[in-house]
PDB file of C-alpha atoms and ligand atoms in Angstrom:
ATOM      1  CA  UNK A  23      20.405   0.527   6.182  1.00  0.00           C
ATOM      2  CA  UNK A  24      17.472  -1.779   5.648  1.00  0.00           C
ATOM      3  CA  UNK A  25      13.960  -0.393   5.375  1.00  0.00           C
ATOM      4  CA  UNK A  26      10.701  -2.186   4.839  1.00  0.00           C
ATOM      5  CA  UNK A  27       8.153  -0.333   2.710  1.00  0.00           C
ATOM      6  CA  UNK A  28       4.520  -1.404   2.837  1.00  0.00           C
ATOM      7  CA  UNK A  29       1.471   0.023   1.056  1.00  0.00           C
ATOM      8  CA  UNK A  30      -2.219  -0.513   0.285  1.00  0.00           C
ATOM      9  CA  UNK A  31      -3.232  -2.502   3.332  1.00  0.00           C
ATOM     10  CA  UNK A  32      -6.912  -1.728   2.797  1.00  0.00           C
ATOM     11  CA  UNK A  33      -8.181  -2.876   6.173  1.00  0.00           C
ATOM     12  CA  UNK A  34      -6.858  -6.416   5.735  1.00  0.00           C
ATOM     13  CA  UNK A  35      -5.662  -7.243   9.253  1.00  0.00           C
ATOM     14  CA  UNK A  36      -4.662 -10.850   8.539  1.00  0.00           C
ATOM     15  CA  UNK A  37      -2.365  -9.737   5.703  1.00  0.00           C
ATOM     16  CA  UNK A  38      -0.903  -6.863   7.744  1.00  0.00           C
ATOM     17  CA  UNK A  39      -0.127  -9.098  10.722  1.00  0.00           C
ATOM     18  CA  UNK A  40       1.554 -11.698   8.493  1.00  0.00           C
ATOM     19  CA  UNK A  41       3.643  -9.019   6.798  1.00  0.00           C
ATOM     20  CA  UNK A  42       4.701  -7.432  10.094  1.00  0.00           C
ATOM     21  CA  UNK A  43       5.782 -10.854  11.374  1.00  0.00           C
ATOM     22  CA  UNK A  44       7.830 -11.380   8.223  1.00  0.00           C
ATOM     23  CA  UNK A  45       9.344  -7.898   8.615  1.00  0.00           C
ATOM     24  CA  UNK A  46      10.323  -8.721  12.200  1.00  0.00           C
ATOM     25  CA  UNK A  47      12.268 -11.736  10.948  1.00  0.00           C
ATOM     26  CA  UNK A  48      14.112  -9.568   8.399  1.00  0.00           C
ATOM     27  CA  UNK A  49      15.534  -7.255  11.087  1.00  0.00           C
ATOM     28  CA  UNK A  50      14.889  -3.956   9.332  1.00  0.00           C
ATOM     29  CA  UNK A  51      15.838  -0.531  10.714  1.00  0.00           C
ATOM     30  CA  UNK A  52      12.570   1.194   9.846  1.00  0.00           C
ATOM     31  CA  UNK A  53       9.133   0.604   8.344  1.00  0.00           C
ATOM     32  CA  UNK A  54       7.445   3.080   5.987  1.00  0.00           C
ATOM     33  CA  UNK A  55       3.807   2.890   4.867  1.00  0.00           C
ATOM     34  CA  UNK A  56       2.744   4.544   1.614  1.00  0.00           C
ATOM     35  CA  UNK A  57      -0.962   4.870   2.398  1.00  0.00           C
ATOM     36  CA  UNK A  58      -4.368   3.296   1.777  1.00  0.00           C
ATOM     37  CA  UNK A  59      -4.365   1.765   5.238  1.00  0.00           C
ATOM     38  CA  UNK A  60      -8.168   1.601   4.986  1.00  0.00           C
ATOM     39  CA  UNK A  61     -10.876   1.085   2.358  1.00  0.00           C
ATOM     40  CA  UNK A  62     -12.272  -2.230   0.953  1.00  0.00           C
ATOM     41  CA  UNK A  63     -11.310  -4.362   3.975  1.00  0.00           C
ATOM     42  CA  UNK A  64     -13.134  -5.357   7.172  1.00  0.00           C
ATOM     43  CA  UNK A  65     -10.670  -4.129   9.857  1.00  0.00           C
ATOM     44  CA  UNK A  66      -9.883  -0.457   9.223  1.00  0.00           C
ATOM     45  CA  UNK A  67      -9.492   0.572  12.883  1.00  0.00           C
ATOM     46  CA  UNK A  68      -7.181  -2.300  13.807  1.00  0.00           C
ATOM     47  CA  UNK A  69      -5.011  -1.641  10.748  1.00  0.00           C
ATOM     48  CA  UNK A  70      -4.688   2.100  11.459  1.00  0.00           C
ATOM     49  CA  UNK A  71      -3.616   1.343  15.034  1.00  0.00           C
ATOM     50  CA  UNK A  72      -1.030  -1.242  13.986  1.00  0.00           C
ATOM     51  CA  UNK A  73       0.426   0.999  11.286  1.00  0.00           C
ATOM     52  CA  UNK A  74       0.546   3.933  13.702  1.00  0.00           C
ATOM     53  CA  UNK A  75       2.372   1.808  16.267  1.00  0.00           C
ATOM     54  CA  UNK A  76       4.826   0.085  13.937  1.00  0.00           C
ATOM     55  CA  UNK A  77       5.709   2.519  11.149  1.00  0.00           C
ATOM     56  CA  UNK A  78       8.117   5.433  11.417  1.00  0.00           C
ATOM     57  CA  UNK A  79       6.636   7.048   8.314  1.00  0.00           C
ATOM     58  CA  UNK A  80       2.989   6.884   7.173  1.00  0.00           C
ATOM     59  CA  UNK A  81       1.634   8.704   4.122  1.00  0.00           C
ATOM     60  CA  UNK A  82      -1.957   9.534   3.174  1.00  0.00           C
ATOM     61  CA  UNK A  83      -3.566   7.410   0.431  1.00  0.00           C
ATOM     62  CA  UNK A  84      -6.628   8.250  -1.644  1.00  0.00           C
ATOM     63  CA  UNK A  85      -8.816   5.787   0.294  1.00  0.00           C
ATOM     64  CA  UNK A  86      -7.641   7.231   3.618  1.00  0.00           C
ATOM     65  CA  UNK A  87      -8.534  10.671   2.336  1.00  0.00           C
ATOM     66  CA  UNK A  88     -11.892   9.382   1.034  1.00  0.00           C
ATOM     67  CA  UNK A  89     -12.724   7.988   4.471  1.00  0.00           C
ATOM     68  CA  UNK A  90     -11.933  11.353   6.088  1.00  0.00           C
ATOM     69  CA  UNK A  91     -13.456  13.733   3.576  1.00  0.00           C
ATOM     70  CA  UNK A  92     -15.904  13.375   0.698  1.00  0.00           C
ATOM     71  CA  UNK A  93     -15.149  10.314  -1.383  1.00  0.00           C
ATOM     72  CA  UNK A  94     -14.607  11.573  -4.888  1.00  0.00           C
ATOM     73  CA  UNK A  95     -13.839   9.639  -8.064  1.00  0.00           C
ATOM     74  CA  UNK A  96     -14.518   6.141  -6.703  1.00  0.00           C
ATOM     75  CA  UNK A  97     -16.823   3.555  -8.291  1.00  0.00           C
ATOM     76  CA  UNK A  98     -20.016   2.798  -6.365  1.00  0.00           C
ATOM     77  CA  UNK A  99     -18.694  -0.369  -4.657  1.00  0.00           C
ATOM     78  CA  UNK A 100     -15.553   1.420  -3.489  1.00  0.00           C
ATOM     79  CA  UNK A 101     -17.566   4.427  -2.362  1.00  0.00           C
ATOM     80  CA  UNK A 102     -19.916   2.270  -0.295  1.00  0.00           C
ATOM     81  CA  UNK A 103     -16.878   0.597   1.295  1.00  0.00           C
ATOM     82  CA  UNK A 104     -15.383   4.013   2.055  1.00  0.00           C
ATOM     83  CA  UNK A 105     -18.590   5.260   3.701  1.00  0.00           C
ATOM     84  CA  UNK A 106     -18.717   2.088   5.806  1.00  0.00           C
ATOM     85  CA  UNK A 107     -15.040   2.596   6.705  1.00  0.00           C
ATOM     86  CA  UNK A 108     -15.696   6.173   7.784  1.00  0.00           C
ATOM     87  CA  UNK A 109     -18.508   4.952  10.029  1.00  0.00           C
ATOM     88  CA  UNK A 110     -16.159   2.433  11.704  1.00  0.00           C
ATOM     89  CA  UNK A 111     -13.516   5.105  12.337  1.00  0.00           C
ATOM     90  CA  UNK A 112     -16.107   7.528  13.722  1.00  0.00           C
ATOM     91  CA  UNK A 113     -17.663   4.854  15.940  1.00  0.00           C
ATOM     92  CA  UNK A 114     -14.211   4.039  17.302  1.00  0.00           C
ATOM     93  CA  UNK A 115     -13.404   7.691  17.986  1.00  0.00           C
ATOM     94  CA  UNK A 116     -16.770   8.333  19.633  1.00  0.00           C
ATOM     95  CA  UNK A 117     -16.193   5.831  22.441  1.00  0.00           C
ATOM     96  CA  UNK A 118     -14.898   7.783  25.448  1.00  0.00           C
ATOM     97  CA  UNK A 119     -12.196   5.258  26.265  1.00  0.00           C
ATOM     98  CA  UNK A 120     -10.722   5.837  22.806  1.00  0.00           C
ATOM     99  CA  UNK A 121     -10.442   9.598  23.248  1.00  0.00           C
ATOM    100  CA  UNK A 122      -6.662   9.420  23.414  1.00  0.00           C
ATOM    101  CA  UNK A 123      -6.425   7.292  20.282  1.00  0.00           C
ATOM    102  CA  UNK A 124      -8.404   9.284  17.730  1.00  0.00           C
ATOM    103  CA  UNK A 125      -7.914   7.438  14.460  1.00  0.00           C
ATOM    104  CA  UNK A 126      -9.455  10.175  12.311  1.00  0.00           C
ATOM    105  CA  UNK A 127      -7.028  12.719  13.831  1.00  0.00           C
ATOM    106  CA  UNK A 128      -4.108  10.436  13.062  1.00  0.00           C
ATOM    107  CA  UNK A 129      -5.182   9.910   9.432  1.00  0.00           C
ATOM    108  CA  UNK A 130      -6.065  13.586   9.006  1.00  0.00           C
ATOM    109  CA  UNK A 131      -2.528  14.680   9.842  1.00  0.00           C
ATOM    110  CA  UNK A 132      -0.691  12.331   7.472  1.00  0.00           C
ATOM    111  CA  UNK A 133       1.577  13.949   4.858  1.00  0.00           C
ATOM    112  CA  UNK A 134       1.195  13.235   1.128  1.00  0.00           C
ATOM    113  CA  UNK A 135       4.887  13.051   0.357  1.00  0.00           C
ATOM    114  CA  UNK A 136       8.114  12.454   2.196  1.00  0.00           C
ATOM    115  CA  UNK A 137      11.628  13.160   0.992  1.00  0.00           C
ATOM    116  CA  UNK A 138      14.868  11.892   2.489  1.00  0.00           C
ATOM    117  CA  UNK A 139      17.945  12.984   0.551  1.00  0.00           C
ATOM    118  CA  UNK A 140      17.319  11.760  -2.989  1.00  0.00           C
ATOM    119  CA  UNK A 141      14.669   9.256  -1.917  1.00  0.00           C
ATOM    120  CA  UNK A 142      11.025  10.172  -2.309  1.00  0.00           C
ATOM    121  CA  UNK A 143       7.961   8.432  -0.916  1.00  0.00           C
ATOM    122  CA  UNK A 144       4.390   8.908  -2.232  1.00  0.00           C
ATOM    123  CA  UNK A 145       1.157   6.941  -2.546  1.00  0.00           C
ATOM    124  CA  UNK A 146       0.475   7.544  -6.260  1.00  0.00           C
ATOM    125  CA  UNK A 147       3.195   9.331  -8.205  1.00  0.00           C
ATOM    126  CA  UNK A 148       5.763  12.099  -7.797  1.00  0.00           C
ATOM    127  CA  UNK A 149       3.514  14.279  -9.981  1.00  0.00           C
ATOM    128  CA  UNK A 150       0.218  13.658  -8.177  1.00  0.00           C
ATOM    129  CA  UNK A 151       1.165  12.037  -4.862  1.00  0.00           C
ATOM    130  CA  UNK A 152      -2.345  11.093  -3.793  1.00  0.00           C
ATOM    131  CA  UNK A 153      -4.011   9.619  -6.833  1.00  0.00           C
ATOM    132  CA  UNK A 154      -2.006   9.237 -10.043  1.00  0.00           C
ATOM    133  CA  UNK A 155      -1.604   5.657 -11.251  1.00  0.00           C
ATOM    134  CA  UNK A 156       1.664   4.577 -12.833  1.00  0.00           C
ATOM    135  CA  UNK A 157       0.871   1.224 -14.421  1.00  0.00           C
ATOM    136  CA  UNK A 158       3.379  -1.139 -16.067  1.00  0.00           C
ATOM    137  CA  UNK A 159       1.850  -0.337 -19.474  1.00  0.00           C
ATOM    138  CA  UNK A 160       2.658   3.358 -18.967  1.00  0.00           C
ATOM    139  CA  UNK A 161       6.152   2.581 -20.261  1.00  0.00           C
ATOM    140  CA  UNK A 162       4.461   2.902 -23.671  1.00  0.00           C
ATOM    141  CA  UNK A 163       3.642   6.520 -22.771  1.00  0.00           C
ATOM    142  CA  UNK A 164       7.191   7.927 -22.662  1.00  0.00           C
ATOM    143  CA  UNK A 165       5.890  11.494 -22.268  1.00  0.00           C
ATOM    144  CA  UNK A 166       4.041  10.609 -19.064  1.00  0.00           C
ATOM    145  CA  UNK A 167       7.034   8.695 -17.769  1.00  0.00           C
ATOM    146  CA  UNK A 168       9.544  11.453 -18.528  1.00  0.00           C
ATOM    147  CA  UNK A 169       7.306  14.113 -16.938  1.00  0.00           C
ATOM    148  CA  UNK A 170       7.080  12.109 -13.748  1.00  0.00           C
ATOM    149  CA  UNK A 171      10.767  11.149 -13.773  1.00  0.00           C
ATOM    150  CA  UNK A 172      11.694  14.859 -13.972  1.00  0.00           C
ATOM    151  CA  UNK A 173      10.263  15.194 -10.462  1.00  0.00           C
ATOM    152  CA  UNK A 174      12.184  12.235  -9.062  1.00  0.00           C
ATOM    153  CA  UNK A 175      15.584  12.897  -7.433  1.00  0.00           C
ATOM    154  CA  UNK A 176      16.866   9.340  -7.603  1.00  0.00           C
ATOM    155  CA  UNK A 177      14.379   6.779  -6.347  1.00  0.00           C
ATOM    156  CA  UNK A 178      10.661   7.251  -5.798  1.00  0.00           C
ATOM    157  CA  UNK A 179       8.734   4.633  -3.814  1.00  0.00           C
ATOM    158  CA  UNK A 180       5.036   4.370  -4.544  1.00  0.00           C
ATOM    159  CA  UNK A 181       1.966   2.153  -4.364  1.00  0.00           C
ATOM    160  CA  UNK A 182      -1.648   2.726  -5.510  1.00  0.00           C
ATOM    161  CA  UNK A 183      -1.770   0.295  -8.478  1.00  0.00           C
ATOM    162  CA  UNK A 184      -1.199  -2.785  -6.275  1.00  0.00           C
ATOM    163  CA  UNK A 185       1.252  -4.071  -8.900  1.00  0.00           C
ATOM    164  CA  UNK A 186       4.851  -4.393  -7.676  1.00  0.00           C
ATOM    165  CA  UNK A 187       7.855  -3.620  -9.840  1.00  0.00           C
ATOM    166  CA  UNK A 188      10.599  -1.203 -10.820  1.00  0.00           C
ATOM    167  CA  UNK A 189      10.275   1.454 -13.519  1.00  0.00           C
ATOM    168  CA  UNK A 190      13.493   2.581 -15.160  1.00  0.00           C
ATOM    169  CA  UNK A 191      13.988   5.735 -17.231  1.00  0.00           C
ATOM    170  CA  UNK A 192      14.300   3.493 -20.319  1.00  0.00           C
ATOM    171  CA  UNK A 193      11.391   3.380 -19.776  1.00  0.00           C
ATOM    172  CA  UNK A 194      11.211  -0.253 -18.812  1.00  0.00           C
ATOM    173  CA  UNK A 195       9.202  -2.156 -16.206  1.00  0.00           C
ATOM    174  CA  UNK A 196      11.017  -4.847 -14.219  1.00  0.00           C
ATOM    175  CA  UNK A 197       8.531  -7.327 -12.795  1.00  0.00           C
ATOM    176  CA  UNK A 198       9.503  -9.210  -9.624  1.00  0.00           C
ATOM    177  CA  UNK A 199       7.794 -12.538 -10.196  1.00  0.00           C
ATOM    178  CA  UNK A 200       8.142 -14.776  -7.143  1.00  0.00           C
ATOM    179  CA  UNK A 201       7.570 -18.456  -7.890  1.00  0.00           C
ATOM    180  CA  UNK A 202       5.375 -20.517  -5.575  1.00  0.00           C
ATOM    181  CA  UNK A 203       8.076 -22.058  -3.386  1.00  0.00           C
ATOM    182  CA  UNK A 204      10.064 -18.819  -3.039  1.00  0.00           C
ATOM    183  CA  UNK A 205       9.545 -15.927  -0.680  1.00  0.00           C
ATOM    184  CA  UNK A 206      11.163 -13.121  -2.628  1.00  0.00           C
ATOM    185  CA  UNK A 207      12.542 -11.690  -5.842  1.00  0.00           C
ATOM    186  CA  UNK A 208      15.527  -9.348  -5.753  1.00  0.00           C
ATOM    187  CA  UNK A 209      15.979  -6.479  -8.192  1.00  0.00           C
ATOM    188  CA  UNK A 210      19.212  -4.477  -8.308  1.00  0.00           C
ATOM    189  CA  UNK A 211      18.393  -0.791  -8.507  1.00  0.00           C
ATOM    190  CA  UNK A 212      19.406   1.131 -11.630  1.00  0.00           C
ATOM    191  CA  UNK A 213      22.249   3.549 -10.893  1.00  0.00           C
ATOM    192  CA  UNK A 214      20.343   6.488 -12.414  1.00  0.00           C
ATOM    193  CA  UNK A 215      16.681   6.983 -11.485  1.00  0.00           C
ATOM    194  CA  UNK A 216      13.882   4.576 -10.733  1.00  0.00           C
ATOM    195  CA  UNK A 217      10.332   4.407  -9.479  1.00  0.00           C
ATOM    196  CA  UNK A 218       9.570   1.426  -7.282  1.00  0.00           C
ATOM    197  CA  UNK A 219       6.049   0.170  -6.741  1.00  0.00           C
ATOM    198  CA  UNK A 220       6.122  -1.879  -3.544  1.00  0.00           C
ATOM    199  CA  UNK A 221       2.890  -3.756  -4.297  1.00  0.00           C
ATOM    200  CA  UNK A 222      -0.045  -4.243  -1.947  1.00  0.00           C
ATOM    201  CA  UNK A 223      -0.222  -5.862   1.466  1.00  0.00           C
ATOM    202  CA  UNK A 224      -3.977  -6.262   1.642  1.00  0.00           C
ATOM    203  CA  UNK A 225      -5.226  -6.576  -1.925  1.00  0.00           C
ATOM    204  CA  UNK A 226      -2.557  -7.815  -4.377  1.00  0.00           C
ATOM    205  CA  UNK A 227      -3.607  -7.536  -8.015  1.00  0.00           C
ATOM    206  CA  UNK A 228      -0.727  -9.094  -9.926  1.00  0.00           C
ATOM    207  CA  UNK A 229      -2.113 -12.635  -9.916  1.00  0.00           C
ATOM    208  CA  UNK A 230      -0.205 -13.717  -6.792  1.00  0.00           C
ATOM    209  CA  UNK A 231      -2.554 -13.888  -3.800  1.00  0.00           C
ATOM    210  CA  UNK A 232       0.245 -13.547  -1.244  1.00  0.00           C
ATOM    211  CA  UNK A 233       0.675 -10.214   0.527  1.00  0.00           C
ATOM    212  CA  UNK A 234       3.445  -8.126  -1.007  1.00  0.00           C
ATOM    213  CA  UNK A 235       5.909  -5.580   0.349  1.00  0.00           C
ATOM    214  CA  UNK A 236       9.469  -4.460  -0.343  1.00  0.00           C
ATOM    215  CA  UNK A 237      12.737  -4.104   1.533  1.00  0.00           C
ATOM    216  CA  UNK A 238      15.245  -1.513   0.346  1.00  0.00           C
ATOM    217  CA  UNK A 239      18.799  -2.534   1.223  1.00  0.00           C
ATOM    218  CA  UNK A 240      21.608   0.019   1.328  1.00  0.00           C
ATOM    219  CA  UNK A 241      19.751   2.008  -1.361  1.00  0.00           C
ATOM    220  CA  UNK A 242      21.131  -0.524  -3.848  1.00  0.00           C
ATOM    221  CA  UNK A 243      18.704  -3.399  -4.167  1.00  0.00           C
ATOM    222  CA  UNK A 244      15.048  -4.060  -3.519  1.00  0.00           C
ATOM    223  CA  UNK A 245      13.750  -7.371  -2.229  1.00  0.00           C
ATOM    224  CA  UNK A 246      10.095  -7.913  -3.104  1.00  0.00           C
ATOM    225  CA  UNK A 247       8.713 -10.294  -0.490  1.00  0.00           C
ATOM    226  CA  UNK A 248       5.562 -12.414  -0.748  1.00  0.00           C
ATOM    227  CA  UNK A 249       3.865 -13.547   2.427  1.00  0.00           C
ATOM    228  CA  UNK A 250       1.082 -16.110   2.731  1.00  0.00           C
ATOM    229  CA  UNK A 251      -1.812 -15.197   4.997  1.00  0.00           C
ATOM    230  CA  UNK A 252      -5.232 -16.765   5.720  1.00  0.00           C
ATOM    231  CA  UNK A 253      -7.208 -14.858   3.074  1.00  0.00           C
ATOM    232  CA  UNK A 254     -10.275 -17.061   3.588  1.00  0.00           C
ATOM    233  CA  UNK A 255     -10.714 -15.485   7.042  1.00  0.00           C
ATOM    234  CA  UNK A 256     -10.564 -11.970   5.571  1.00  0.00           C
ATOM    235  CA  UNK A 257     -12.926 -12.949   2.747  1.00  0.00           C
ATOM    236  CA  UNK A 258     -15.428 -14.403   5.205  1.00  0.00           C
ATOM    237  CA  UNK A 259     -15.421 -11.178   7.236  1.00  0.00           C
ATOM    238  CA  UNK A 260     -16.044  -9.196   4.047  1.00  0.00           C
ATOM    239  CA  UNK A 261     -18.905 -11.484   3.028  1.00  0.00           C
ATOM    240  CA  UNK A 262     -20.496 -10.903   6.444  1.00  0.00           C
ATOM    241  CA  UNK A 263     -20.525  -7.112   6.044  1.00  0.00           C
ATOM    242  CA  UNK A 264     -23.382  -5.967   3.813  1.00  0.00           C
ATOM    243  CA  UNK A 265     -21.704  -2.688   2.827  1.00  0.00           C
ATOM    244  CA  UNK A 266     -18.637  -4.482   1.459  1.00  0.00           C
ATOM    245  CA  UNK A 267     -19.203  -6.162  -1.927  1.00  0.00           C
ATOM    246  CA  UNK A 268     -18.600  -9.932  -1.913  1.00  0.00           C
ATOM    247  CA  UNK A 269     -16.284  -9.329  -4.847  1.00  0.00           C
ATOM    248  CA  UNK A 270     -13.850  -7.564  -2.496  1.00  0.00           C
ATOM    249  CA  UNK A 271     -13.473 -10.825  -0.596  1.00  0.00           C
ATOM    250  CA  UNK A 272     -13.457 -13.123  -3.630  1.00  0.00           C
ATOM    251  CA  UNK A 273     -10.633 -11.225  -5.325  1.00  0.00           C
ATOM    252  CA  UNK A 274      -8.267 -11.913  -2.406  1.00  0.00           C
ATOM    253  CA  UNK A 275      -8.045 -15.583  -3.358  1.00  0.00           C
ATOM    254  CA  UNK A 276      -7.245 -14.732  -6.983  1.00  0.00           C
ATOM    255  CA  UNK A 277      -4.855 -11.878  -6.220  1.00  0.00           C
ATOM    256  CA  UNK A 278      -6.654  -9.817  -8.882  1.00  0.00           C
TER     257      UNK A 278
HETATM  258 ZN1   ZN B 310      -4.971   1.048  -2.850  1.00  0.00          ZN
END
């Protein structure tokens, strides 16, 4: 069994298309999306449609929720982006020809967690699926890590921080650095428990500007793949939209 797991697309259509093309070449059995399909990026509607069409499992992220309900706990730039995103979704849904493809209905019905045997899928963490961050430096907070690990059957797949890697119960953080000429880094899964952050498709923040996603193979190893995409096109679109801070476009080149 081979499953691709994507997360944090954030309305970046160029990155999503490049990742889906890469996934097609990997011949996976299923695609799961861990949320934040929208927010920050210039193509929320197109990304929701693609994810809806291509993924067998889609979870709700905090930005998706913010775009549907009242944005809460976001900084002012993110909140402005979320309000703009909501307007795009509502404009789409208001057009009569789109009545059968209501994007807000689709997002509004997404679950926050999904469990399959001893595998768990969330946006944030097993403890607070929608909005808890588990950062690499949290390995120095063993209490936090052990509390969250108590809720994990075997493996928990998550996103939200935009930083890919594997957390062991050690606790340790295994970072999948992919050098420039390579397309992937492979990490063998610990036999006990692990949390796997699959990284971000549309706004990587680990210093590598390539889109990131993960493939879980036979529940034994994870391949973290990096995919180049034309980020200058996405950045230009962001710069052209007044409600999206220029910074949101500039950071795509840096992968920060
Ligand atoms: Zn996100």
